[in-house]
CSV table of C-alpha atoms in Angstrom, one decimal:
chain,number,residue,atom,x,y,z
K,1,MET,CA,126.6,-9.7,-34.5
K,2,THR,CA,129.8,-8.1,-31.8
K,3,ALA,CA,129.4,-4.6,-29.9
K,4,TRP,CA,131.9,-3.7,-32.4
K,5,GLN,CA,130.0,-4.2,-36.2
K,6,ASN,CA,127.8,-2.7,-34.5
K,7,LYS,CA,129.7,0.7,-33.3
K,8,GLN,CA,132.0,0.9,-36.1
K,9,PRO,CA,131.6,4.1,-38.2
K,10,GLU,CA,131.1,5.9,-34.3
K,11,TRP,CA,134.3,3.9,-33.8
K,12,VAL,CA,136.8,4.3,-36.5
K,13,ALA,CA,135.0,8.4,-36.5
K,14,ARG,CA,136.7,8.3,-32.6
K,15,LEU,CA,139.9,6.8,-33.5
K,16,ASP,CA,139.7,9.9,-36.5
K,17,ALA,CA,139.6,12.6,-34.1
K,18,ALA,CA,141.9,11.0,-31.0
K,19,VAL,CA,145.0,9.9,-34.2
K,20,SER,CA,144.2,13.6,-35.0
K,21,GLU,CA,144.3,15.3,-31.6
K,22,VAL,CA,147.1,13.8,-30.5
K,23,PHE,CA,149.1,14.7,-34.0
K,24,GLU,CA,148.6,18.0,-33.4
K,25,MET,CA,148.8,18.6,-29.8
K,26,MET,CA,151.7,16.1,-28.9
K,27,LEU,CA,154.2,16.6,-32.4
K,28,ALA,CA,153.0,20.2,-34.1
K,29,ARG,CA,151.4,18.0,-36.9
K,30,ASN,CA,148.2,17.7,-38.9
K,31,CYS,CA,147.8,14.0,-39.8
K,32,SER,CA,145.0,12.3,-41.7
K,33,PRO,CA,143.1,9.0,-42.8
K,34,ALA,CA,145.0,7.4,-45.8
K,35,GLU,CA,144.5,5.3,-48.8
K,36,ILE,CA,143.8,1.8,-47.5
K,37,ALA,CA,147.4,-0.6,-47.6
K,38,ASP,CA,146.8,-3.9,-46.9
K,39,ALA,CA,150.7,-4.4,-46.5
K,40,ILE,CA,153.4,-2.1,-44.8
K,41,ALA,CA,157.4,-3.1,-44.8
K,42,PRO,CA,158.9,-4.2,-42.3
K,43,CYS,CA,158.2,-2.6,-39.1
K,44,ILE,CA,157.7,-2.0,-35.6
K,45,SER,CA,154.7,-2.5,-34.1
K,46,ALA,CA,153.3,-1.6,-30.5
K,47,ARG,CA,149.8,-2.9,-29.1
K,48,ILE,CA,147.9,-2.3,-26.1
K,49,LEU,CA,145.2,-4.1,-24.2
K,50,PHE,CA,141.7,-3.1,-23.6
K,51,SER,CA,140.3,-5.0,-20.5
K,52,GLY,CA,136.4,-4.7,-18.8
K,53,VAL,CA,133.9,-3.5,-19.8
K,54,ILE,CA,135.7,-3.6,-23.6
K,55,ASP,CA,138.0,-6.5,-24.7
K,56,GLY,CA,139.8,-5.2,-27.3
K,57,GLU,CA,143.3,-3.9,-28.9
K,58,CYS,CA,144.5,-1.7,-30.9
K,59,VAL,CA,148.2,-1.9,-32.7
K,60,LEU,CA,150.1,1.1,-34.2
K,61,PHE,CA,152.3,-0.4,-36.8
K,62,ALA,CA,155.6,2.1,-39.1
K,63,SER,CA,158.3,1.1,-40.8
K,64,GLU,CA,161.6,1.3,-39.4
K,65,SER,CA,161.5,5.9,-41.1
K,66,VAL,CA,158.2,6.6,-40.2
K,67,ALA,CA,158.4,5.9,-36.9
K,68,ARG,CA,162.1,8.1,-36.6
K,69,ALA,CA,160.0,10.7,-38.0
K,70,THR,CA,158.1,10.5,-35.5
K,71,ALA,CA,160.8,10.3,-33.1
K,72,GLU,CA,161.7,13.2,-34.5
K,73,ALA,CA,158.8,14.8,-34.2
K,74,LEU,CA,157.5,13.9,-30.8
K,75,LEU,CA,161.5,15.1,-29.1
K,76,GLY,CA,162.5,18.3,-31.7
K,77,ILE,CA,166.2,16.3,-32.3
K,78,PRO,CA,166.9,14.1,-35.6
K,79,SER,CA,166.7,10.9,-35.0
K,80,GLU,CA,169.2,8.7,-36.4
K,81,PRO,CA,168.2,4.3,-38.0
K,82,GLY,CA,168.7,2.0,-35.3
K,83,ASP,CA,167.9,4.6,-33.1
K,84,PRO,CA,165.9,3.0,-29.8
K,85,MET,CA,163.7,5.7,-28.8
K,86,ALA,CA,162.2,4.8,-32.5
K,87,GLY,CA,160.2,2.0,-31.1
K,88,ASP,CA,159.7,4.2,-28.2
K,89,ALA,CA,158.4,6.8,-30.3
K,90,ILE,CA,155.7,4.2,-31.4
K,91,GLY,CA,154.8,3.1,-28.7
K,92,GLU,CA,153.6,6.4,-27.0
K,93,LEU,CA,152.2,7.3,-30.0
K,94,CYS,CA,149.6,3.7,-29.0
K,95,ASN,CA,149.6,4.9,-25.7
K,96,MET,CA,148.1,7.8,-26.3
K,97,ILE,CA,145.6,6.5,-29.7
K,98,ALA,CA,144.4,4.3,-27.9
K,99,GLY,CA,143.7,6.7,-24.5
K,100,GLY,CA,142.5,8.7,-26.2
K,101,TRP,CA,139.8,6.3,-28.0
K,102,LYS,CA,139.5,5.6,-25.0
K,103,SER,CA,137.8,8.6,-23.2
K,104,LYS,CA,135.7,9.9,-26.2
K,105,LEU,CA,133.9,6.2,-25.1
K,106,GLY,CA,130.2,6.7,-22.9
K,107,SER,CA,130.8,6.5,-19.4
K,108,SER,CA,129.5,2.8,-19.7
K,109,GLU,CA,132.5,1.9,-21.8
K,110,ALA,CA,135.6,4.8,-20.9
K,111,GLY,CA,135.2,1.8,-17.5
K,112,CYS,CA,138.0,-0.4,-18.9
K,113,ALA,CA,141.5,-0.5,-19.1
K,114,ILE,CA,144.1,0.0,-21.2
K,115,SER,CA,148.1,-2.0,-20.8
K,116,PRO,CA,150.8,-0.4,-21.1
K,117,PRO,CA,151.9,-0.2,-25.1
K,118,SER,CA,154.2,-3.9,-25.8
K,119,ILE,CA,157.1,-3.6,-28.8
K,120,ALA,CA,158.2,-5.5,-31.0
K,121,ILE,CA,160.5,-5.7,-34.4
K,122,HIS,CA,159.4,-8.2,-37.8
K,123,ASP,CA,161.3,-8.9,-39.8
K,124,SER,CA,159.0,-9.4,-43.1
K,125,VAL,CA,155.6,-7.3,-44.2
K,126,ILE,CA,152.3,-7.0,-41.7
K,127,ASP,CA,149.5,-7.8,-43.8
K,128,LEU,CA,146.3,-7.5,-41.9
K,129,SER,CA,144.0,-7.7,-44.9
K,130,ALA,CA,142.4,-11.0,-43.7
K,131,GLU,CA,142.0,-9.3,-40.1
K,132,GLU,CA,139.0,-8.5,-38.7
K,133,GLY,CA,138.1,-5.3,-37.1
K,134,ILE,CA,139.8,-2.0,-37.6
K,135,ARG,CA,141.9,-1.2,-40.0
K,136,ARG,CA,142.8,1.9,-40.5
K,137,PHE,CA,145.9,4.6,-43.0
K,138,TYR,CA,146.8,7.5,-41.9
K,139,SER,CA,149.8,9.7,-43.2
K,140,PHE,CA,151.3,12.6,-41.9
K,141,GLU,CA,154.3,15.0,-44.2
K,142,GLY,CA,154.4,11.4,-45.8
K,143,HIS,CA,154.3,9.0,-44.0
K,144,VAL,CA,152.5,6.9,-43.2
K,145,PHE,CA,150.9,4.1,-40.6
K,146,GLY,CA,148.9,1.6,-39.2
K,147,VAL,CA,146.1,0.8,-36.5
K,148,HIS,CA,143.8,-2.0,-36.1
K,149,MET,CA,141.9,-3.1,-33.7
K,150,ASN,CA,140.1,-5.5,-33.3
K,151,PHE,CA,137.5,-6.3,-30.7
P,1,MET,CA,164.3,23.2,-8.6
P,2,ARG,CA,165.0,19.0,-9.6
P,3,ALA,CA,161.5,17.0,-10.6
P,4,LEU,CA,161.7,13.9,-11.1
P,5,ILE,CA,159.6,12.1,-14.2
P,6,ILE,CA,157.8,8.4,-13.5
P,7,ASP,CA,157.2,7.3,-16.8
P,8,ASP,CA,158.2,3.8,-18.4
P,9,SER,CA,158.3,6.2,-22.4
P,10,SER,CA,161.6,7.2,-22.3
P,11,VAL,CA,160.3,8.9,-25.5
P,12,MET,CA,157.3,10.9,-22.8
P,13,ARG,CA,159.6,11.6,-19.8
P,14,LYS,CA,162.4,13.8,-22.8
P,15,VAL,CA,158.3,15.3,-24.0
P,16,ILE,CA,157.5,16.2,-20.4
P,17,GLU,CA,160.9,17.5,-19.8
P,18,ARG,CA,160.9,20.0,-22.4
P,19,ALA,CA,157.4,20.6,-21.7
P,20,LEU,CA,158.3,21.9,-18.6
P,21,ARG,CA,161.3,23.2,-19.5
P,22,GLN,CA,159.3,26.0,-21.8
P,23,SER,CA,157.0,26.2,-19.0
P,24,GLY,CA,159.3,28.4,-17.1
P,25,LEU,CA,160.0,26.6,-14.6
P,26,ASP,CA,163.1,26.9,-13.0
P,27,LEU,CA,164.6,23.2,-13.1
P,28,THR,CA,168.4,22.3,-12.4
P,29,GLU,CA,168.2,18.9,-12.6
P,30,VAL,CA,165.6,15.9,-14.0
P,31,THR,CA,165.4,12.2,-12.6
P,32,GLU,CA,164.5,10.0,-14.6
P,33,ALA,CA,162.3,6.5,-13.2
P,34,SER,CA,160.8,4.0,-15.6
P,35,ASN,CA,158.4,2.7,-13.5
P,36,GLY,CA,156.9,3.7,-9.2
P,37,GLU,CA,159.4,1.1,-7.8
P,38,GLU,CA,161.9,2.3,-9.4
P,39,ALA,CA,161.3,6.0,-8.3
P,40,LEU,CA,160.3,5.0,-5.0
P,41,GLU,CA,164.3,4.4,-4.9
P,42,VAL,CA,165.0,7.5,-6.0
P,43,LEU,CA,163.0,9.0,-3.4
P,44,ARG,CA,164.4,7.2,-0.1
P,45,LYS,CA,167.8,8.2,-1.2
P,46,ASP,CA,166.9,12.0,-1.7
P,47,ALA,CA,165.9,12.1,1.7
P,48,GLY,CA,169.4,12.5,2.8
P,49,ASN,CA,169.9,15.4,0.4
P,50,SER,CA,170.2,19.2,1.2
P,51,GLN,CA,167.8,19.8,-2.2
P,52,LYS,CA,165.6,17.5,-3.3
P,53,ILE,CA,163.7,17.3,-5.7
P,54,GLY,CA,160.8,19.7,-5.5
P,55,LEU,CA,157.8,18.1,-8.0
P,56,ILE,CA,156.6,14.3,-8.7
P,57,ILE,CA,155.2,14.3,-12.2
P,58,SER,CA,154.4,10.5,-12.8
P,59,ASP,CA,151.8,8.1,-15.6
P,60,ILE,CA,149.4,5.7,-14.9
P,61,ASN,CA,150.3,3.0,-16.6
P,62,MET,CA,153.0,1.1,-16.4
P,63,PRO,CA,155.3,-2.2,-15.4
P,64,VAL,CA,156.0,-3.9,-12.0
P,65,MET,CA,154.2,-1.2,-10.3
P,66,ASP,CA,151.5,1.6,-11.5
P,67,GLY,CA,151.4,5.1,-11.2
P,68,LEU,CA,148.2,4.8,-8.3
P,69,GLN,CA,150.4,2.2,-6.5
P,70,PHE,CA,153.2,4.4,-6.6
P,71,LEU,CA,151.9,7.1,-5.0
P,72,GLU,CA,149.9,5.1,-2.6
P,73,ALA,CA,153.0,3.3,-1.2
P,74,ARG,CA,154.3,6.9,-1.0
P,75,ARG,CA,152.3,8.3,1.4
P,76,ASP,CA,152.1,5.1,3.9
P,77,GLN,CA,156.1,4.6,3.6
P,78,GLN,CA,156.1,9.2,3.8
P,79,LEU,CA,158.2,10.0,1.4
P,80,ALA,CA,159.1,13.2,0.5
P,81,PRO,CA,155.6,14.6,1.5
P,82,GLY,CA,154.8,17.8,0.7
P,83,VAL,CA,156.5,17.9,-2.3
P,84,PRO,CA,153.2,18.1,-5.1
P,85,VAL,CA,152.7,14.9,-8.0
P,86,VAL,CA,151.1,15.9,-11.3
P,87,MET,CA,149.5,12.5,-13.2
P,88,ILE,CA,150.1,12.6,-16.8
P,89,THR,CA,147.7,9.7,-18.3
P,90,THR,CA,146.3,8.4,-20.7
P,91,GLU,CA,144.2,7.2,-17.7
P,92,GLY,CA,141.6,10.5,-18.0
P,93,SER,CA,138.0,8.9,-16.9
P,94,GLU,CA,136.8,9.6,-13.0
P,95,PRO,CA,138.1,6.2,-11.4
P,96,PHE,CA,141.2,7.4,-11.9
P,97,VAL,CA,141.4,10.9,-11.4
P,98,LEU,CA,139.6,9.8,-7.9
P,99,ARG,CA,141.7,7.5,-6.8
P,100,ALA,CA,144.9,9.6,-7.4
P,101,ILE,CA,143.7,12.3,-5.2
P,102,ALA,CA,143.0,10.4,-2.9
P,103,ALA,CA,146.7,9.0,-2.8
P,104,GLY,CA,148.4,13.1,-2.9
P,105,ALA,CA,147.9,13.9,-6.1
P,106,GLN,CA,148.0,17.0,-7.1
P,107,GLY,CA,147.0,17.8,-10.1
P,108,TYR,CA,146.1,15.8,-13.5
P,109,ILE,CA,147.0,16.2,-17.4
P,110,CYS,CA,145.7,14.2,-19.8
P,111,LYS,CA,147.6,12.6,-23.2
P,112,PRO,CA,147.8,14.3,-25.6
P,113,PHE,CA,148.9,17.4,-23.5
P,114,THR,CA,150.4,21.1,-24.1
P,115,ALA,CA,153.2,22.8,-22.9
P,116,GLU,CA,150.9,25.6,-21.6
P,117,GLN,CA,148.4,22.7,-19.7
P,118,VAL,CA,151.6,21.9,-18.5
P,119,LYS,CA,152.4,24.8,-17.4
P,120,ALA,CA,148.6,26.1,-16.2
P,121,ARG,CA,148.7,22.8,-13.6
P,122,VAL,CA,152.0,21.9,-12.6
P,123,ALA,CA,152.8,26.4,-12.3
P,124,PRO,CA,150.4,27.0,-9.2
P,125,LEU,CA,151.3,24.4,-7.4
P,126,ILE,CA,155.3,24.9,-7.6
P,127,GLU,CA,154.4,28.9,-6.2
P,128,ALA,CA,152.1,27.3,-3.6
P,129,VAL,CA,155.1,25.5,-2.1
């Protein structure tokens, strides 16, 4: 059994807490776990790598409209289709969630480093149903995004 | 007062600028840099300005040159000495905080943050200069 399988319930709870904290403090929105969907429409993803005591990744994926809603909430100004800030907002959201999750680990595990986010645009549906790891979906004001963590 | 904000995320640079303005700081100009290397160049050029940068806010995790490398290079090259530097970062673990302080950071704020937290950390540093 791998480290994440042993600690999955605890790490999921920390992920939920990190997501909620980021949305309350930075976006002034409530965000809570949503029903699991296996696939998300053509979307933007951001990937953060953990290295050191913990090796793994945190991937956040959202549709373009959810990315724009995130940018609007972060910046307090409207975001139009094609806004380059939308992808950047998803990258920063992933960065803060991964960092918040890491900060909630025990001191021995928190010794891992996290990379800057890499952002990708996808033309087709992302299906993570066969992927191992922690897969969670979250909703704020009806906007749903996913977080996948693998170790 | 002029401020330099260093972060690889353009969204976060805007969010930090907004938090600084909400803190009541009298910002006359904000200069942005997307990594430590760009920031060093900004400070080199700023040396000849009559109204110099009076506050530096920096992320840690950035490509090209990260925030800790920036702090150490700034100290070694004696750029903007005496200007307060506050780190705003997701890296809140003790080794990063200690290394940042040793390299000259006077303040440390972990993301996520509120405008109130920014005010509480930054305002005393500005008043002390």
